[in-house]
mmCIF file of C-alpha atoms and ligand atoms in Angstrom:
data_model
loop_
_atom_site.group_PDB
_atom_site.id
_atom_site.type_symbol
_atom_site.label_atom_id
_atom_site.label_comp_id
_atom_site.label_asym_id
_atom_site.label_seq_id
_atom_site.Cartn_x
_atom_site.Cartn_y
_atom_site.Cartn_z
ATOM 1 C CA MET A 1 -0.341 0.152 -0.133
ATOM 2 C CA THR A 2 1.722 3.283 -0.957
ATOM 3 C CA ILE A 3 -0.792 5.822 1.088
ATOM 4 C CA ASP A 4 1.171 9.764 1.967
ATOM 5 C CA GLU A 5 -0.362 9.490 5.464
ATOM 6 C CA THR A 6 0.217 13.620 5.138
ATOM 7 C CA THR A 7 -1.346 14.050 1.981
ATOM 8 C CA HIS A 8 -4.285 11.531 1.743
ATOM 9 C CA MET A 9 -7.731 12.921 2.359
ATOM 10 C CA CYS A 10 -9.322 10.345 4.046
ATOM 11 C CA PHE A 11 -13.262 11.958 5.458
ATOM 12 C CA ALA A 12 -12.231 10.364 9.467
ATOM 13 C CA CYS A 13 -8.258 10.649 9.389
ATOM 14 C CA SER A 14 -7.102 13.338 6.783
ATOM 15 C CA PRO A 15 -5.350 15.834 8.621
ATOM 16 C CA ILE A 16 -6.089 18.152 5.613
ATOM 17 C CA ASN A 17 -9.284 17.265 4.074
ATOM 18 C CA PRO A 18 -10.514 20.662 5.197
ATOM 19 C CA ILE A 19 -14.141 18.385 6.069
ATOM 20 C CA GLY A 20 -13.292 15.680 7.427
ATOM 21 C CA LEU A 21 -13.234 14.518 11.421
ATOM 22 C CA LYS A 22 -9.022 15.276 11.188
ATOM 23 C CA LEU A 23 -9.598 11.718 14.150
ATOM 24 C CA VAL A 24 -6.055 11.194 15.213
ATOM 25 C CA PHE A 25 -5.211 6.862 17.234
ATOM 26 C CA ALA A 26 -3.509 5.432 18.793
ATOM 27 C CA ASP A 27 -3.048 1.685 20.064
ATOM 28 C CA LYS A 28 -3.997 1.014 23.271
ATOM 29 C CA GLY A 29 -3.466 -2.851 24.354
ATOM 30 C CA ASP A 30 -5.306 -4.759 22.143
ATOM 31 C CA THR A 31 -7.024 -2.048 20.665
ATOM 32 C CA CYS A 32 -6.799 1.101 18.402
ATOM 33 C CA VAL A 33 -9.154 3.969 20.347
ATOM 34 C CA THR A 34 -9.671 7.661 19.121
ATOM 35 C CA ARG A 35 -11.523 10.263 20.443
ATOM 36 C CA PHE A 36 -13.823 13.174 19.431
ATOM 37 C CA VAL A 37 -15.891 16.066 19.760
ATOM 38 C CA PRO A 38 -18.536 16.329 17.469
ATOM 39 C CA GLY A 39 -20.057 20.167 17.205
ATOM 40 C CA PRO A 40 -23.337 21.424 15.851
ATOM 41 C CA GLN A 41 -22.285 20.439 12.387
ATOM 42 C CA HIS A 42 -22.370 17.078 13.145
ATOM 43 C CA GLN A 43 -26.166 16.231 14.393
ATOM 44 C CA GLY A 44 -28.889 14.777 12.883
ATOM 45 C CA TRP A 45 -32.279 15.565 14.792
ATOM 46 C CA THR A 46 -31.522 18.286 16.778
ATOM 47 C CA GLY A 47 -28.840 18.217 19.466
ATOM 48 C CA ARG A 48 -28.244 14.601 18.377
ATOM 49 C CA VAL A 49 -25.003 13.839 16.758
ATOM 50 C CA HIS A 50 -26.058 12.366 13.058
ATOM 51 C CA GLY A 51 -26.136 8.117 12.864
ATOM 52 C CA GLY A 52 -23.447 8.223 10.111
ATOM 53 C CA ILE A 53 -21.244 10.227 11.821
ATOM 54 C CA VAL A 54 -20.776 8.039 14.455
ATOM 55 C CA THR A 55 -21.312 5.191 12.441
ATOM 56 C CA THR A 56 -18.168 6.467 10.549
ATOM 57 C CA LEU A 57 -16.222 7.197 14.033
ATOM 58 C CA LEU A 58 -17.068 3.110 14.178
ATOM 59 C CA ASP A 59 -16.203 1.877 11.258
ATOM 60 C CA GLU A 60 -13.187 3.941 10.939
ATOM 61 C CA ALA A 61 -11.195 3.304 14.041
ATOM 62 C CA MET A 62 -11.812 -0.813 12.357
ATOM 63 C CA ALA A 63 -10.237 0.492 9.478
ATOM 64 C CA GLN A 64 -7.509 1.358 11.361
ATOM 65 C CA PHE A 65 -7.047 -0.937 13.574
ATOM 66 C CA LEU A 66 -5.898 -3.482 10.710
ATOM 67 C CA TYR A 67 -4.499 0.059 8.928
ATOM 68 C CA ARG A 68 -1.774 -0.153 12.155
ATOM 69 C CA ARG A 69 -1.519 -3.699 11.774
ATOM 70 C CA ASP A 70 -0.496 -3.538 8.440
ATOM 71 C CA GLU A 71 -3.381 -5.211 6.971
ATOM 72 C CA THR A 72 -4.945 -4.031 4.213
ATOM 73 C CA ALA A 73 -9.155 -4.992 3.958
ATOM 74 C CA VAL A 74 -12.163 -2.940 3.315
ATOM 75 C CA THR A 75 -15.384 -3.343 4.883
ATOM 76 C CA ALA A 76 -17.505 -5.683 3.680
ATOM 77 C CA GLU A 77 -20.829 -5.746 6.169
ATOM 78 C CA LEU A 78 -21.504 -3.650 9.214
ATOM 79 C CA THR A 79 -23.611 -3.640 11.786
ATOM 80 C CA VAL A 80 -24.047 -1.036 14.545
ATOM 81 C CA ARG A 81 -26.672 -1.025 17.521
ATOM 82 C CA PHE A 82 -27.359 3.077 18.939
ATOM 83 C CA ARG A 83 -28.104 2.647 22.493
ATOM 84 C CA ILE A 84 -28.500 6.159 23.021
ATOM 85 C CA PRO A 85 -28.341 9.578 21.114
ATOM 86 C CA ALA A 86 -25.038 11.160 21.425
ATOM 87 C CA PRO A 87 -25.465 13.960 22.622
ATOM 88 C CA VAL A 88 -23.976 17.121 20.683
ATOM 89 C CA GLY A 89 -20.488 18.893 22.199
ATOM 90 C CA SER A 90 -19.722 15.193 24.816
ATOM 91 C CA GLU A 91 -16.592 14.003 23.921
ATOM 92 C CA LEU A 92 -16.875 10.245 22.538
ATOM 93 C CA LEU A 93 -14.596 8.147 23.219
ATOM 94 C CA VAL A 94 -13.798 5.147 20.982
ATOM 95 C CA GLU A 95 -12.280 1.377 20.619
ATOM 96 C CA ALA A 96 -11.751 -0.769 17.833
ATOM 97 C CA ARG A 97 -10.560 -4.845 18.449
ATOM 98 C CA GLN A 98 -10.286 -7.460 16.369
ATOM 99 C CA THR A 99 -12.599 -10.959 17.533
ATOM 100 C CA GLY A 100 -11.563 -13.114 14.973
ATOM 101 C CA ALA A 101 -9.543 -13.611 10.868
ATOM 102 C CA ARG A 102 -10.908 -17.077 8.780
ATOM 103 C CA GLY A 103 -9.227 -16.697 5.324
ATOM 104 C CA ARG A 104 -10.053 -13.054 3.871
ATOM 105 C CA LEU A 105 -12.726 -12.774 6.633
ATOM 106 C CA LEU A 106 -11.497 -10.493 9.068
ATOM 107 C CA THR A 107 -14.852 -9.163 12.000
ATOM 108 C CA LEU A 108 -13.758 -6.604 14.931
ATOM 109 C CA GLU A 109 -15.941 -4.913 16.939
ATOM 110 C CA ALA A 110 -16.130 -1.025 18.113
ATOM 111 C CA LYS A 111 -17.824 0.726 20.375
ATOM 112 C CA ALA A 112 -18.464 4.471 21.096
ATOM 113 C CA CYS A 113 -18.686 5.720 25.151
ATOM 114 C CA LEU A 114 -19.220 9.066 27.328
ATOM 115 C CA LYS A 115 -16.235 10.078 29.111
ATOM 116 C CA ASP A 116 -18.353 8.781 32.024
ATOM 117 C CA GLY A 117 -18.284 4.962 30.331
ATOM 118 C CA THR A 118 -22.322 4.794 29.146
ATOM 119 C CA VAL A 119 -22.225 3.420 26.054
ATOM 120 C CA VAL A 120 -23.366 5.520 22.946
ATOM 121 C CA ALA A 121 -23.188 2.888 20.146
ATOM 122 C CA VAL A 122 -21.931 -0.412 19.445
ATOM 123 C CA ALA A 123 -20.610 -2.025 16.097
ATOM 124 C CA GLN A 124 -19.365 -5.285 14.616
ATOM 125 C CA GLY A 125 -17.778 -5.423 11.217
ATOM 126 C CA LYS A 126 -16.971 -7.451 8.829
ATOM 127 C CA PHE A 127 -12.992 -6.542 6.994
ATOM 128 C CA LEU A 128 -12.191 -8.537 3.621
ATOM 129 C CA ARG A 129 -8.419 -8.374 2.974
ATOM 130 C CA VAL A 130 -8.124 -6.924 -0.821
ATOM 131 C CA PRO A 131 -4.336 -6.959 -2.260
ATOM 132 C CA PRO A 132 -2.277 -4.292 -0.801
ATOM 133 C CA ASP A 133 -2.786 -2.769 -4.640
ATOM 134 C CA ALA A 134 -5.802 -2.392 -4.877
ATOM 135 C CA LEU A 135 -6.208 0.450 -1.887
ATOM 136 C CA GLY A 136 -3.610 2.852 -3.508
HETATM 137 C C1 LIG B 201 -0.430 8.566 12.205
HETATM 138 C C2 LIG B 201 -0.754 9.115 10.817
HETATM 139 C C3 LIG B 201 -2.230 8.172 10.497
HETATM 140 C C4 LIG B 201 -2.591 7.948 9.126
HETATM 141 C C5 LIG B 201 -3.099 7.366 8.512
HETATM 142 C C6 LIG B 201 -2.689 6.430 7.247
HETATM 143 C C7 LIG B 201 -4.262 7.200 5.899
HETATM 144 C C8 LIG B 201 -4.933 5.812 6.177
HETATM 145 C C9 LIG B 201 -5.939 6.123 5.164
HETATM 146 C C10 LIG B 201 -6.898 5.308 4.876
HETATM 147 C C11 LIG B 201 -7.400 4.459 6.100
HETATM 148 C C12 LIG B 201 -8.358 4.684 6.357
HETATM 149 C C13 LIG B 201 -9.416 4.397 5.091
HETATM 150 C C14 LIG B 201 -10.648 3.809 5.758
HETATM 151 C C15 LIG B 201 -11.653 3.673 5.825
HETATM 152 C C16 LIG B 201 -13.513 3.036 6.036
HETATM 153 C C17 LIG B 201 -13.322 1.762 6.173
HETATM 154 C C18 LIG B 201 -14.358 2.298 4.574
HETATM 155 O O1 LIG B 201 -14.945 2.611 4.571
HETATM 156 S S1 LIG B 201 -14.052 1.006 2.888
HETATM 157 C C19 LIG B 201 -14.542 1.570 1.960
HETATM 158 C C20 LIG B 201 -15.864 0.463 1.913
HETATM 159 N N1 LIG B 201 -15.940 -0.528 1.536
HETATM 160 C C21 LIG B 201 -15.463 -1.162 0.584
HETATM 161 O O2 LIG B 201 -15.998 -0.184 -0.881
HETATM 162 C C22 LIG B 201 -15.763 -2.513 -0.146
HETATM 163 C C23 LIG B 201 -16.581 -2.319 -0.914
HETATM 164 N N2 LIG B 201 -17.011 -3.992 -1.499
HETATM 165 C C24 LIG B 201 -15.831 -4.880 -1.950
HETATM 166 O O3 LIG B 201 -14.569 -4.259 -2.376
HETATM 167 C C25 LIG B 201 -15.493 -5.614 -2.548
HETATM 168 O O4 LIG B 201 -17.148 -6.357 -2.694
HETATM 169 C C26 LIG B 201 -15.505 -6.939 -1.389
HETATM 170 C C27 LIG B 201 -13.315 -6.397 -1.996
HETATM 171 C C28 LIG B 201 -15.556 -6.690 -0.278
HETATM 172 C C29 LIG B 201 -14.843 -8.286 -1.603
HETATM 173 O O5 LIG B 201 -14.798 -8.639 -3.318
HETATM 174 P P1 LIG B 201 -14.309 -9.878 -3.135
HETATM 175 O O6 LIG B 201 -14.672 -9.611 -5.356
HETATM 176 O O7 LIG B 201 -13.105 -9.324 -3.279
HETATM 177 O O8 LIG B 201 -14.723 -11.050 -3.102
HETATM 178 P P2 LIG B 201 -16.154 -11.535 -3.003
HETATM 179 O O9 LIG B 201 -15.892 -12.298 -3.817
HETATM 180 O O10 LIG B 201 -17.476 -10.882 -3.355
HETATM 181 O O11 LIG B 201 -16.163 -12.760 -1.360
HETATM 182 C C30 LIG B 201 -14.531 -13.199 -1.030
HETATM 183 C C31 LIG B 201 -15.479 -13.993 0.086
HETATM 184 O O12 LIG B 201 -15.894 -13.288 0.866
HETATM 185 C C32 LIG B 201 -16.947 -13.562 1.482
HETATM 186 N N3 LIG B 201 -17.675 -12.388 1.622
HETATM 187 C C33 LIG B 201 -18.176 -11.299 1.215
HETATM 188 N N4 LIG B 201 -18.468 -10.839 1.377
HETATM 189 C C34 LIG B 201 -19.385 -11.243 2.978
HETATM 190 C C35 LIG B 201 -19.367 -10.575 4.248
HETATM 191 N N5 LIG B 201 -20.092 -9.905 4.443
HETATM 192 N N6 LIG B 201 -19.458 -11.877 5.497
HETATM 193 C C36 LIG B 201 -19.045 -12.893 4.713
HETATM 194 N N7 LIG B 201 -18.682 -13.225 4.031
HETATM 195 C C37 LIG B 201 -18.437 -12.431 2.688
HETATM 196 C C38 LIG B 201 -17.745 -14.485 -0.402
HETATM 197 O O13 LIG B 201 -19.125 -15.190 0.605
HETATM 198 C C39 LIG B 201 -16.555 -14.853 -0.297
HETATM 199 O O14 LIG B 201 -16.188 -16.164 0.024
HETATM 200 P P3 LIG B 201 -16.241 -17.804 -0.926
HETATM 201 O O15 LIG B 201 -14.995 -17.758 -1.326
HETATM 202 O O16 LIG B 201 -17.327 -17.889 -1.561
HETATM 203 O O17 LIG B 201 -15.852 -18.644 0.239
#
Protein backbone atom coordinates (compact mmCIF):
# COMPACT_ATOMS: atom_id res chain seq x y z
CA MET A 1 0.00 0.00 0.00
CA THR A 2 1.40 3.40 -0.91
CA ILE A 3 -0.60 5.91 1.09
CA ASP A 4 1.05 9.19 1.99
CA GLU A 5 -0.07 9.75 5.56
CA THR A 6 0.32 13.51 5.24
CA THR A 7 -1.63 14.09 2.03
CA HIS A 8 -4.36 11.43 1.81
CA MET A 9 -7.94 12.71 1.95
CA CYS A 10 -9.74 10.14 4.15
CA PHE A 11 -12.88 11.89 5.43
CA ALA A 12 -12.35 10.44 8.90
CA CYS A 13 -8.60 10.68 9.47
CA SER A 14 -6.95 12.97 6.93
CA PRO A 15 -5.12 15.83 8.61
CA ILE A 16 -5.81 18.04 5.58
CA ASN A 17 -9.37 17.23 4.45
CA PRO A 18 -11.10 20.58 5.11
CA ILE A 19 -14.47 18.98 5.91
CA GLY A 20 -13.05 15.82 7.54
CA LEU A 21 -13.21 14.68 11.16
CA LYS A 22 -9.38 14.71 11.52
CA LEU A 23 -9.38 11.72 13.86
CA VAL A 24 -6.08 10.74 15.45
CA PHE A 25 -5.66 7.13 16.54
CA ALA A 26 -3.47 5.32 19.03
CA ASP A 27 -3.02 1.69 20.00
CA LYS A 28 -3.95 0.87 23.59
CA GLY A 29 -3.44 -2.74 24.62
CA ASP A 30 -5.25 -4.88 22.09
CA THR A 31 -7.44 -1.97 20.95
CA CYS A 32 -7.21 1.03 18.66
CA VAL A 33 -8.66 4.20 20.17
CA THR A 34 -9.62 7.75 19.30
CA ARG A 35 -11.57 10.66 20.79
CA PHE A 36 -13.93 13.04 19.02
CA VAL A 37 -16.01 15.99 20.12
CA PRO A 38 -18.96 16.27 17.72
CA GLY A 39 -20.01 19.81 16.91
CA PRO A 40 -23.32 21.30 15.76
CA GLN A 41 -22.30 20.58 12.16
CA HIS A 42 -22.40 16.85 12.95
CA GLN A 43 -26.00 16.62 14.13
CA GLY A 44 -29.11 15.03 12.70
CA TRP A 45 -32.06 15.57 14.99
CA THR A 46 -31.53 18.72 17.04
CA GLY A 47 -28.85 18.20 19.66
CA ARG A 48 -28.15 14.59 18.63
CA VAL A 49 -25.15 13.51 16.62
CA HIS A 50 -26.08 12.12 13.20
CA GLY A 51 -26.01 8.31 13.21
CA GLY A 52 -23.91 8.32 10.07
CA ILE A 53 -21.21 10.26 11.87
CA VAL A 54 -21.27 7.83 14.81
CA THR A 55 -21.08 4.99 12.29
CA THR A 56 -18.09 6.63 10.60
CA LEU A 57 -16.27 6.80 13.94
CA LEU A 58 -16.87 3.11 14.59
CA ASP A 59 -16.02 1.98 11.05
CA GLU A 60 -12.86 4.07 10.95
CA ALA A 61 -11.66 2.78 14.33
CA MET A 62 -11.95 -0.80 13.07
CA ALA A 63 -10.29 0.08 9.75
CA GLN A 64 -7.47 1.85 11.57
CA PHE A 65 -6.99 -1.13 13.86
CA LEU A 66 -6.23 -3.17 10.75
CA TYR A 67 -4.27 -0.46 8.90
CA ARG A 68 -1.97 -0.03 11.88
CA ARG A 69 -1.29 -3.78 11.80
CA ASP A 70 -0.42 -3.74 8.09
CA GLU A 71 -3.67 -5.42 7.04
CA THR A 72 -5.07 -4.17 3.72
CA ALA A 73 -8.79 -4.74 4.09
CA VAL A 74 -12.07 -2.96 3.33
CA THR A 75 -15.37 -2.88 5.18
CA ALA A 76 -17.60 -5.58 3.69
CA GLU A 77 -20.40 -5.44 6.25
CA LEU A 78 -21.21 -3.23 9.21
CA THR A 79 -23.89 -3.53 11.91
CA VAL A 80 -24.41 -0.69 14.35
CA ARG A 81 -26.60 -0.59 17.42
CA PHE A 82 -27.34 2.94 18.58
CA ARG A 83 -28.04 2.57 22.29
CA ILE A 84 -28.56 6.16 23.36
CA PRO A 85 -28.44 9.50 21.54
CA ALA A 86 -24.94 10.97 21.33
CA PRO A 87 -25.20 14.57 22.54
CA VAL A 88 -23.62 17.29 20.42
CA GLY A 89 -20.64 18.77 22.29
CA SER A 90 -19.87 15.73 24.44
CA GLU A 91 -16.58 13.93 23.82
CA LEU A 92 -16.90 10.40 22.46
CA LEU A 93 -14.28 7.77 23.23
CA VAL A 94 -14.08 5.16 20.50
CA GLU A 95 -12.25 1.85 20.63
CA ALA A 96 -12.00 -1.08 18.27
CA ARG A 97 -10.66 -4.60 18.62
CA GLN A 98 -10.37 -7.69 16.46
CA THR A 99 -12.58 -10.64 17.32
CA GLY A 100 -11.63 -13.15 14.65
CA ALA A 101 -9.98 -14.06 11.34
CA ARG A 102 -10.86 -16.77 8.85
CA GLY A 103 -9.27 -16.72 5.43
CA ARG A 104 -9.79 -13.25 3.92
CA LEU A 105 -12.50 -12.39 6.45
CA LEU A 106 -11.53 -10.37 9.52
CA THR A 107 -14.13 -9.63 12.21
CA LEU A 108 -13.94 -6.66 14.53
CA GLU A 109 -16.05 -4.84 17.07
CA ALA A 110 -16.07 -1.23 18.15
CA LYS A 111 -17.82 0.91 20.70
CA ALA A 112 -18.32 4.60 21.32
CA CYS A 113 -18.71 5.78 24.93
CA LEU A 114 -19.23 9.03 26.78
CA LYS A 115 -16.53 10.14 29.21
CA ASP A 116 -18.38 8.53 32.14
CA GLY A 117 -18.28 5.18 30.34
CA THR A 118 -21.89 5.17 29.14
CA VAL A 119 -22.04 3.21 25.90
CA VAL A 120 -23.53 5.25 23.05
CA ALA A 121 -23.20 2.75 20.20
CA VAL A 122 -21.59 -0.58 19.38
CA ALA A 123 -20.65 -2.06 16.02
CA GLN A 124 -19.73 -5.37 14.50
CA GLY A 125 -17.66 -5.17 11.34
CA LYS A 126 -16.62 -7.66 8.71
CA PHE A 127 -13.56 -6.69 6.71
CA LEU A 128 -12.21 -8.49 3.66
CA ARG A 129 -8.53 -8.55 2.82
CA VAL A 130 -7.76 -7.09 -0.61
CA PRO A 131 -4.47 -6.85 -2.49
CA PRO A 132 -2.37 -3.93 -1.21
CA ASP A 133 -2.35 -2.23 -4.63
CA ALA A 134 -6.18 -2.16 -4.60
CA LEU A 135 -6.10 0.60 -1.95
CA GLY A 136 -3.72 2.98 -3.71
C1 LIG B 1 -0.55 8.29 12.25
C2 LIG B 1 -1.16 8.66 10.95
C3 LIG B 1 -2.24 7.76 10.42
C4 LIG B 1 -2.47 8.03 9.02
C5 LIG B 1 -3.41 7.10 8.38
C6 LIG B 1 -2.93 6.71 7.07
C7 LIG B 1 -3.86 6.82 5.96
C8 LIG B 1 -4.86 5.77 5.92
C9 LIG B 1 -5.95 6.14 5.01
C10 LIG B 1 -7.07 5.57 5.14
C11 LIG B 1 -7.23 4.50 6.16
C12 LIG B 1 -8.49 4.07 6.52
C13 LIG B 1 -9.62 4.30 5.57
C14 LIG B 1 -10.65 3.43 6.09
C15 LIG B 1 -11.99 3.81 5.60
C16 LIG B 1 -12.98 3.07 6.41
C17 LIG B 1 -13.25 1.72 5.88
C18 LIG B 1 -14.02 1.83 4.60
O1 LIG B 1 -14.85 2.68 4.47
S1 LIG B 1 -13.68 0.73 3.34
C19 LIG B 1 -14.72 1.35 2.02
C20 LIG B 1 -16.06 0.72 2.07
N1 LIG B 1 -16.02 -0.65 1.60
C21 LIG B 1 -15.83 -0.91 0.30
O2 LIG B 1 -15.65 -0.06 -0.53
C22 LIG B 1 -15.86 -2.37 -0.09
C23 LIG B 1 -16.62 -2.54 -1.39
N2 LIG B 1 -16.71 -3.94 -1.72
C24 LIG B 1 -15.70 -4.58 -2.33
O3 LIG B 1 -14.68 -4.03 -2.67
C25 LIG B 1 -15.90 -6.04 -2.55
O4 LIG B 1 -17.27 -6.38 -2.48
C26 LIG B 1 -15.11 -6.89 -1.51
C27 LIG B 1 -13.59 -6.63 -1.63
C28 LIG B 1 -15.57 -6.61 -0.07
C29 LIG B 1 -15.36 -8.37 -1.79
O5 LIG B 1 -15.25 -8.56 -3.18
P1 LIG B 1 -14.36 -9.73 -3.77
O6 LIG B 1 -14.70 -9.81 -5.23
O7 LIG B 1 -12.94 -9.53 -3.41
O8 LIG B 1 -14.82 -11.01 -2.98
P2 LIG B 1 -16.19 -11.84 -3.08
O9 LIG B 1 -16.03 -12.84 -4.17
O10 LIG B 1 -17.39 -10.94 -3.11
O11 LIG B 1 -16.15 -12.56 -1.66
C30 LIG B 1 -15.01 -13.35 -1.30
C31 LIG B 1 -15.39 -14.22 -0.17
O12 LIG B 1 -15.75 -13.42 0.96
C32 LIG B 1 -17.11 -13.70 1.32
N3 LIG B 1 -17.76 -12.49 1.75
C33 LIG B 1 -17.93 -11.37 1.07
N4 LIG B 1 -18.60 -10.47 1.80
C34 LIG B 1 -18.87 -11.07 2.97
C35 LIG B 1 -19.52 -10.67 4.13
N5 LIG B 1 -20.02 -9.42 4.27
N6 LIG B 1 -19.60 -11.52 5.14
C36 LIG B 1 -19.09 -12.77 5.05
N7 LIG B 1 -18.43 -13.21 3.96
C37 LIG B 1 -18.34 -12.35 2.94
C38 LIG B 1 -17.75 -14.28 0.09
O13 LIG B 1 -18.84 -15.10 0.40
C39 LIG B 1 -16.61 -15.04 -0.53
O14 LIG B 1 -16.46 -16.30 0.11
P3 LIG B 1 -16.07 -17.61 -0.73
O15 LIG B 1 -14.76 -17.30 -1.40
O16 LIG B 1 -17.20 -17.79 -1.69
O17 LIG B 1 -15.98 -18.69 0.33
